[in-house]
């Protein structure tokens, strides 16, 4: 029941200053838009109950980022090993074959540890689904692992040289895919920092993998054989740095996840270590001490890149604005 009634003598129980005043209390007219008036205040950005719109990745950083890094080191290492073998750099080829075997073993172990039970990896081999990066990646690891293992074991033992050369060639053929497919796997998710960078992220991973494998070659090979590794280090760093910059710029708002927080610190460390490693390899790689220090810097830089990408994805999934704002921008651009 209202507090004022209309009678034949007028309004009874009227309370002054309680009328709805049209136009009072409204926000001021926005500049630059004549004749328009905001009818509601600007909405504050949030989500239901303060929960993320996307479920952040539940992967363990050490397992999955380590899986990314070790897989890239193994794949690129097999390519460099094949090149070293073709050019007569036997010590470099053997060292890289062994490091690739160790790296792919560690990569597979990290993946299985994150899955929780080894049989889960075996379950992914029941079918081959070309549209699933996880399915293709599982089969890729299954094919690459034995090839890398045979290349290393047969080189060390000296047995079956023809078979060893075939295994080396097979591992080298699969190596680029092993180095890059984890980027495709990450970009296939809904995580904004990964999905939005689907064009450049494979190049970031390949460049990072080439730098890491070159760093391993600089550490383990004789100085007289490391000229190709020094060149590969410079090319790998250039590719990784350029692709990362293009990706951050194209991502727009989401790109700030690669510059802020833990991910930003890791990516800046990766860039600094990459430049130091490449410069050392190019200018002082003929000296043993400089070659080792440059190789260590390149390996550390590659690891920082993989962990930085991982944490950028986690940050972008936890904050709703990185999901909703780009969607609004795409809708406005499509109108």
JSON list of N, CA, C and O in Angstrom, two decimals, residues 240-259:
[
{"chain": "A", "resi": 240, "resn": "UNK", "atom": "N", "xyz": [63.27, -17.03, -32.21]},
{"chain": "A", "resi": 240, "resn": "UNK", "atom": "CA", "xyz": [62.48, -17.01, -30.98]},
{"chain": "A", "resi": 240, "resn": "UNK", "atom": "C", "xyz": [62.12, -15.59, -30.56]},
{"chain": "A", "resi": 240, "resn": "UNK", "atom": "O", "xyz": [60.96, -15.30, -30.23]},
{"chain": "A", "resi": 241, "resn": "UNK", "atom": "N", "xyz": [63.09, -14.69, -30.57]},
{"chain": "A", "resi": 241, "resn": "UNK", "atom": "CA", "xyz": [62.85, -13.31, -30.13]},
{"chain": "A", "resi": 241, "resn": "UNK", "atom": "C", "xyz": [61.86, -12.60, -31.03]},
{"chain": "A", "resi": 241, "resn": "UNK", "atom": "O", "xyz": [60.93, -11.94, -30.57]},
{"chain": "A", "resi": 242, "resn": "UNK", "atom": "N", "xyz": [62.06, -12.73, -32.35]},
{"chain": "A", "resi": 242, "resn": "UNK", "atom": "CA", "xyz": [61.16, -12.05, -33.29]},
{"chain": "A", "resi": 242, "resn": "UNK", "atom": "C", "xyz": [59.74, -12.59, -33.18]},
{"chain": "A", "resi": 242, "resn": "UNK", "atom": "O", "xyz": [58.77, -11.81, -33.14]},
{"chain": "A", "resi": 243, "resn": "UNK", "atom": "N", "xyz": [59.59, -13.91, -33.11]},
{"chain": "A", "resi": 243, "resn": "UNK", "atom": "CA", "xyz": [58.24, -14.49, -33.02]},
{"chain": "A", "resi": 243, "resn": "UNK", "atom": "C", "xyz": [57.56, -14.10, -31.72]},
{"chain": "A", "resi": 243, "resn": "UNK", "atom": "O", "xyz": [56.35, -13.83, -31.70]},
{"chain": "A", "resi": 244, "resn": "UNK", "atom": "N", "xyz": [58.31, -14.05, -30.61]},
{"chain": "A", "resi": 244, "resn": "UNK", "atom": "CA", "xyz": [57.72, -13.67, -29.33]},
{"chain": "A", "resi": 244, "resn": "UNK", "atom": "C", "xyz": [57.24, -12.22, -29.36]},
{"chain": "A", "resi": 244, "resn": "UNK", "atom": "O", "xyz": [56.15, -11.91, -28.84]},
{"chain": "A", "resi": 245, "resn": "UNK", "atom": "N", "xyz": [58.01, -11.33, -29.96]},
{"chain": "A", "resi": 245, "resn": "UNK", "atom": "CA", "xyz": [57.61, -9.92, -30.03]},
{"chain": "A", "resi": 245, "resn": "UNK", "atom": "C", "xyz": [56.36, -9.74, -30.90]},
{"chain": "A", "resi": 245, "resn": "UNK", "atom": "O", "xyz": [55.44, -8.99, -30.54]},
{"chain": "A", "resi": 246, "resn": "UNK", "atom": "N", "xyz": [56.34, -10.43, -32.03]},
{"chain": "A", "resi": 246, "resn": "UNK", "atom": "CA", "xyz": [55.16, -10.34, -32.91]},
{"chain": "A", "resi": 246, "resn": "UNK", "atom": "C", "xyz": [53.93, -10.89, -32.19]},
{"chain": "A", "resi": 246, "resn": "UNK", "atom": "O", "xyz": [52.84, -10.33, -32.26]},
{"chain": "A", "resi": 247, "resn": "UNK", "atom": "N", "xyz": [54.08, -11.99, -31.48]},
{"chain": "A", "resi": 247, "resn": "UNK", "atom": "CA", "xyz": [52.96, -12.60, -30.77]},
{"chain": "A", "resi": 247, "resn": "UNK", "atom": "C", "xyz": [52.41, -11.66, -29.69]},
{"chain": "A", "resi": 247, "resn": "UNK", "atom": "O", "xyz": [51.20, -11.47, -29.59]},
{"chain": "A", "resi": 248, "resn": "UNK", "atom": "N", "xyz": [53.29, -11.07, -28.90]},
{"chain": "A", "resi": 248, "resn": "UNK", "atom": "CA", "xyz": [52.83, -10.17, -27.85]},
{"chain": "A", "resi": 248, "resn": "UNK", "atom": "C", "xyz": [52.09, -8.97, -28.43]},
{"chain": "A", "resi": 248, "resn": "UNK", "atom": "O", "xyz": [51.07, -8.55, -27.89]},
{"chain": "A", "resi": 249, "resn": "UNK", "atom": "N", "xyz": [52.60, -8.43, -29.52]},
{"chain": "A", "resi": 249, "resn": "UNK", "atom": "CA", "xyz": [51.95, -7.28, -30.14]},
{"chain": "A", "resi": 249, "resn": "UNK", "atom": "C", "xyz": [50.60, -7.65, -30.73]},
{"chain": "A", "resi": 249, "resn": "UNK", "atom": "O", "xyz": [49.62, -6.90, -30.59]},
{"chain": "A", "resi": 250, "resn": "UNK", "atom": "N", "xyz": [50.51, -8.79, -31.38]},
{"chain": "A", "resi": 250, "resn": "UNK", "atom": "CA", "xyz": [49.25, -9.18, -32.00]},
{"chain": "A", "resi": 250, "resn": "UNK", "atom": "C", "xyz": [48.20, -9.57, -30.97]},
{"chain": "A", "resi": 250, "resn": "UNK", "atom": "O", "xyz": [47.00, -9.41, -31.22]},
{"chain": "A", "resi": 251, "resn": "UNK", "atom": "N", "xyz": [48.63, -10.07, -29.82]},
{"chain": "A", "resi": 251, "resn": "UNK", "atom": "CA", "xyz": [47.67, -10.45, -28.79]},
{"chain": "A", "resi": 251, "resn": "UNK", "atom": "C", "xyz": [46.99, -9.25, -28.14]},
{"chain": "A", "resi": 251, "resn": "UNK", "atom": "O", "xyz": [45.95, -9.42, -27.51]},
{"chain": "A", "resi": 252, "resn": "UNK", "atom": "N", "xyz": [47.56, -8.08, -28.27]},
{"chain": "A", "resi": 252, "resn": "UNK", "atom": "CA", "xyz": [46.93, -6.90, -27.69]},
{"chain": "A", "resi": 252, "resn": "UNK", "atom": "C", "xyz": [46.89, -6.95, -26.18]},
{"chain": "A", "resi": 252, "resn": "UNK", "atom": "O", "xyz": [47.93, -7.11, -25.51]},
{"chain": "A", "resi": 253, "resn": "UNK", "atom": "N", "xyz": [45.69, -6.85, -25.62]},
{"chain": "A", "resi": 253, "resn": "UNK", "atom": "CA", "xyz": [45.53, -6.87, -24.16]},
{"chain": "A", "resi": 253, "resn": "UNK", "atom": "C", "xyz": [46.09, -8.14, -23.56]},
{"chain": "A", "resi": 253, "resn": "UNK", "atom": "O", "xyz": [46.76, -8.11, -22.52]},
{"chain": "A", "resi": 254, "resn": "UNK", "atom": "N", "xyz": [45.83, -9.27, -24.17]},
{"chain": "A", "resi": 254, "resn": "UNK", "atom": "CA", "xyz": [46.29, -10.55, -23.62]},
{"chain": "A", "resi": 254, "resn": "UNK", "atom": "C", "xyz": [47.81, -10.62, -23.61]},
{"chain": "A", "resi": 254, "resn": "UNK", "atom": "O", "xyz": [48.39, -11.32, -22.77]},
{"chain": "A", "resi": 255, "resn": "UNK", "atom": "N", "xyz": [48.45, -9.90, -24.50]},
{"chain": "A", "resi": 255, "resn": "UNK", "atom": "CA", "xyz": [49.91, -9.93, -24.56]},
{"chain": "A", "resi": 255, "resn": "UNK", "atom": "C", "xyz": [50.58, -9.44, -23.30]},
{"chain": "A", "resi": 255, "resn": "UNK", "atom": "O", "xyz": [51.75, -9.76, -23.06]},
{"chain": "A", "resi": 256, "resn": "UNK", "atom": "N", "xyz": [49.87, -8.66, -22.47]},
{"chain": "A", "resi": 256, "resn": "UNK", "atom": "CA", "xyz": [50.48, -8.17, -21.25]},
{"chain": "A", "resi": 256, "resn": "UNK", "atom": "C", "xyz": [50.74, -9.28, -20.24]},
{"chain": "A", "resi": 256, "resn": "UNK", "atom": "O", "xyz": [51.55, -9.11, -19.33]},
{"chain": "A", "resi": 257, "resn": "UNK", "atom": "N", "xyz": [50.12, -10.44, -20.41]},
{"chain": "A", "resi": 257, "resn": "UNK", "atom": "CA", "xyz": [50.41, -11.56, -19.51]},
{"chain": "A", "resi": 257, "resn": "UNK", "atom": "C", "xyz": [51.84, -12.06, -19.70]},
{"chain": "A", "resi": 257, "resn": "UNK", "atom": "O", "xyz": [52.39, -12.70, -18.80]},
{"chain": "A", "resi": 258, "resn": "UNK", "atom": "N", "xyz": [52.42, -11.80, -20.87]},
{"chain": "A", "resi": 258, "resn": "UNK", "atom": "CA", "xyz": [53.81, -12.17, -21.11]},
{"chain": "A", "resi": 258, "resn": "UNK", "atom": "C", "xyz": [54.80, -11.13, -20.58]},
{"chain": "A", "resi": 258, "resn": "UNK", "atom": "O", "xyz": [56.00, -11.33, -20.65]},
{"chain": "A", "resi": 259, "resn": "UNK", "atom": "N", "xyz": [54.28, -10.02, -20.06]},
{"chain": "A", "resi": 259, "resn": "UNK", "atom": "CA", "xyz": [55.14, -8.95, -19.55]},
{"chain": "A", "resi": 259, "resn": "UNK", "atom": "C", "xyz": [54.95, -8.69, -18.07]},
{"chain": "A", "resi": 259, "resn": "UNK", "atom": "O", "xyz": [55.69, -7.89, -17.49]}
]
